[in-house]
PDB file of C-alpha atoms in Angstrom:
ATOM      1  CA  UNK A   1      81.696 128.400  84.542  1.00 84.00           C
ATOM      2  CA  UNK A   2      82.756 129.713  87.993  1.00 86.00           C
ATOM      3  CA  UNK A   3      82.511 128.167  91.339  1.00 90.00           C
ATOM      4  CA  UNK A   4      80.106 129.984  93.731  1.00 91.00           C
ATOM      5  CA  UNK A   5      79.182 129.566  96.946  1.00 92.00           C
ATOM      6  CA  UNK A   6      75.350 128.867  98.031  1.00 92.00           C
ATOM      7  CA  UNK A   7      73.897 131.124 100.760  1.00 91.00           C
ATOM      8  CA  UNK A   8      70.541 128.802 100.842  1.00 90.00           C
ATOM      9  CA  UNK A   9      69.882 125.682 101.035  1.00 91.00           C
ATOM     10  CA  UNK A  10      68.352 124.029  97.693  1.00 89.00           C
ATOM     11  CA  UNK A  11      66.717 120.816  95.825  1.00 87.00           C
ATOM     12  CA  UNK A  12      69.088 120.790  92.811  1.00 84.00           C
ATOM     13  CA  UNK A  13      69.325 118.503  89.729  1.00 82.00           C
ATOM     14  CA  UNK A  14      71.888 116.152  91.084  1.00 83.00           C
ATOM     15  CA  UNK A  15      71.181 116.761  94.908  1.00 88.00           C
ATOM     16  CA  UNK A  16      70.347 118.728  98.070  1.00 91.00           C
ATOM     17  CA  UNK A  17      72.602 121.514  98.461  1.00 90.00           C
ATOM     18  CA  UNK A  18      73.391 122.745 102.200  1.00 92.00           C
ATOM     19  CA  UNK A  19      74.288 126.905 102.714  1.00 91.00           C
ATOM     20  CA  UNK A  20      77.724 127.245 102.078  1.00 92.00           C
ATOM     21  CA  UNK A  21      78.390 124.145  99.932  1.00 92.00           C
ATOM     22  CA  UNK A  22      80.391 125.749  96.184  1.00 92.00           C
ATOM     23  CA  UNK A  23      79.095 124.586  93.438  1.00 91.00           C
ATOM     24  CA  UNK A  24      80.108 125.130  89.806  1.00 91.00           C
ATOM     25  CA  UNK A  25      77.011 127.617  87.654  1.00 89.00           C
ATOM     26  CA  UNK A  26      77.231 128.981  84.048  1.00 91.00           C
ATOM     27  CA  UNK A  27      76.415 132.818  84.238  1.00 90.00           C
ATOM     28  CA  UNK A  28      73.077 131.879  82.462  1.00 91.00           C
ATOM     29  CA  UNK A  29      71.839 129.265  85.724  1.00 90.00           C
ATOM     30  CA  UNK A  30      73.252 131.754  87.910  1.00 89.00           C
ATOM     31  CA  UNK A  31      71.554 134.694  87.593  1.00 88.00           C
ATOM     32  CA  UNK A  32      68.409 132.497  87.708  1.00 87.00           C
ATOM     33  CA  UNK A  33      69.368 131.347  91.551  1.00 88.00           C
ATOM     34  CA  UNK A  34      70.280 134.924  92.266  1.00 88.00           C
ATOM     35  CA  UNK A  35      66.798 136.239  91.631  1.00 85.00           C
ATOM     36  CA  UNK A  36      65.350 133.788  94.770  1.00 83.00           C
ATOM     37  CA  UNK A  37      68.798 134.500  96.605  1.00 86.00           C
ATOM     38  CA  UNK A  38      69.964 131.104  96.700  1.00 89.00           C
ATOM     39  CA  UNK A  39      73.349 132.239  95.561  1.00 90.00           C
ATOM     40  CA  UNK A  40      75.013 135.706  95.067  1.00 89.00           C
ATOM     41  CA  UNK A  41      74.487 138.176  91.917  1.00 89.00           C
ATOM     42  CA  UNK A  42      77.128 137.849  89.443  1.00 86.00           C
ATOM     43  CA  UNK A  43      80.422 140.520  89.946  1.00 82.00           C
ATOM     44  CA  UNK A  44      78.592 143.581  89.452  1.00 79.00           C
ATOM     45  CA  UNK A  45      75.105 142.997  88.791  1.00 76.00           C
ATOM     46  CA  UNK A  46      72.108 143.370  90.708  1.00 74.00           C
ATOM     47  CA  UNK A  47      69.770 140.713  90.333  1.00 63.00           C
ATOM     48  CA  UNK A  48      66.742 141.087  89.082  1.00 64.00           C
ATOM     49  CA  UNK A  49      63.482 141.830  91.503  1.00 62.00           C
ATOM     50  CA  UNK A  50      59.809 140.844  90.303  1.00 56.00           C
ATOM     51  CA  UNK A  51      57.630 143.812  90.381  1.00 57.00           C
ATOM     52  CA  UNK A  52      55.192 143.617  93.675  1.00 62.00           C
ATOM     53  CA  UNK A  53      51.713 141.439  93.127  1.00 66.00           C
ATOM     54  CA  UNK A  54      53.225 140.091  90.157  1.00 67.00           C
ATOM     55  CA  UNK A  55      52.580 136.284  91.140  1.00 68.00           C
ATOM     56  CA  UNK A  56      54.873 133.609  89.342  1.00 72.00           C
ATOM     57  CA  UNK A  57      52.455 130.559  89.154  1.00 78.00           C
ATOM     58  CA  UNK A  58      48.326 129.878  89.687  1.00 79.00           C
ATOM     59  CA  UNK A  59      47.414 128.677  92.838  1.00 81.00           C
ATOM     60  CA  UNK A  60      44.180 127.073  94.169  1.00 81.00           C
ATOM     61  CA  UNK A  61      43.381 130.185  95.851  1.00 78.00           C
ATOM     62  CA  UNK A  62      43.238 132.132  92.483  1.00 79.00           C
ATOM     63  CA  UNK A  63      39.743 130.272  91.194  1.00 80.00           C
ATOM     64  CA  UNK A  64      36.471 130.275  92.348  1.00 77.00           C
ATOM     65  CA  UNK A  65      34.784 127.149  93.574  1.00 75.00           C
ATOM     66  CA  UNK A  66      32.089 125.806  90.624  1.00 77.00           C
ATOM     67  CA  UNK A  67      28.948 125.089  93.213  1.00 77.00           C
ATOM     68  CA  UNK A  68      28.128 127.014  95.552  1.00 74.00           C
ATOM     69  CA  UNK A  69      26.659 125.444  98.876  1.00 74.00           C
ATOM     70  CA  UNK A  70      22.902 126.259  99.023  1.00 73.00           C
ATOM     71  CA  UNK A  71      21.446 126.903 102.019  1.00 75.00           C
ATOM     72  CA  UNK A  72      17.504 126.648 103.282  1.00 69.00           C
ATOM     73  CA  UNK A  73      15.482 129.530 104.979  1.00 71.00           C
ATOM     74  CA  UNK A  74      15.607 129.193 108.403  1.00 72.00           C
ATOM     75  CA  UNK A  75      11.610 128.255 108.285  1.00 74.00           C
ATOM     76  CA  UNK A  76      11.519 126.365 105.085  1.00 67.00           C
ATOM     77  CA  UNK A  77       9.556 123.063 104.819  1.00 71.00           C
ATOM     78  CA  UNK A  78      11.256 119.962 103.261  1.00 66.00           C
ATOM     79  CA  UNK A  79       9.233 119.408  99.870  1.00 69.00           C
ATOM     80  CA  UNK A  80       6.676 116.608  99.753  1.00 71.00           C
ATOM     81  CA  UNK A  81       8.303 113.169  98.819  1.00 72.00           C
ATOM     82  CA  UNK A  82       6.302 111.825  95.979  1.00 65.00           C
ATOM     83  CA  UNK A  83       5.204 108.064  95.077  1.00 66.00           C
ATOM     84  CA  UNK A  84       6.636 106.127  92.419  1.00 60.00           C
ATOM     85  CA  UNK A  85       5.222 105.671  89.413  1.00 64.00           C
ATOM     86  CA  UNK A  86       4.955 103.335  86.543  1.00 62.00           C
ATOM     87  CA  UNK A  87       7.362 105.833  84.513  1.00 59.00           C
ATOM     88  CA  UNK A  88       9.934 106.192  87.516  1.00 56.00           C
ATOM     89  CA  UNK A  89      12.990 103.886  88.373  1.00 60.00           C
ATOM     90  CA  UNK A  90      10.725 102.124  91.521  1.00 57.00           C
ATOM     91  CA  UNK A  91       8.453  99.877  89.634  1.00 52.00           C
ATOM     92  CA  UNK A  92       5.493  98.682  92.062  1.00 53.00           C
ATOM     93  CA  UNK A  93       4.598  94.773  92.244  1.00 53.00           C
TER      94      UNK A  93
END
């Protein structure tokens, strides 16, 4: 365990954590804030970069809607409404 100091602020487990606040990380927890650069690299490592376009989660952005919207002709005619019949869900009296 060793006491580190935070260079950006953070949501942790027990808290908000303010810029400059020390907290106390195992080496493991550590090097997984110094990958976003919430805190500094361990003494003499480097911290890990993702490789560019390599995305982390799915977003909303990443599918495709399911419908489409559909769109009439500019001179199209509404279809003819047609009358109920004894088959249909209006039943005439």
């Amino acid at each position: 365990m060793a006491i580190v100091k935070v260079l950006k602020p953070h949501l942790s487990a027990t808290g908000f954590v303010r810029a400059g606040d020390e907290i106390e990380l195992d080496e493991h927890r550590q090097r997984a804030l110094a990958r976003n650069g919430i805190v500094p690299p361990l003494q003499g490592e480097e911290p890990k970069t993702v490789a560019g376009g390599v995305k982390h989660a799915l977003t909303n952005s990443d599918f495709k809607p399911r419908r489409e919207t559909m769109t009439l002709p500019s001179k199209a005619e509404p279809a003819p409404s047609a009358p109920a019949t004894n088959g249909g869900t209006a039943k005439a009296k």
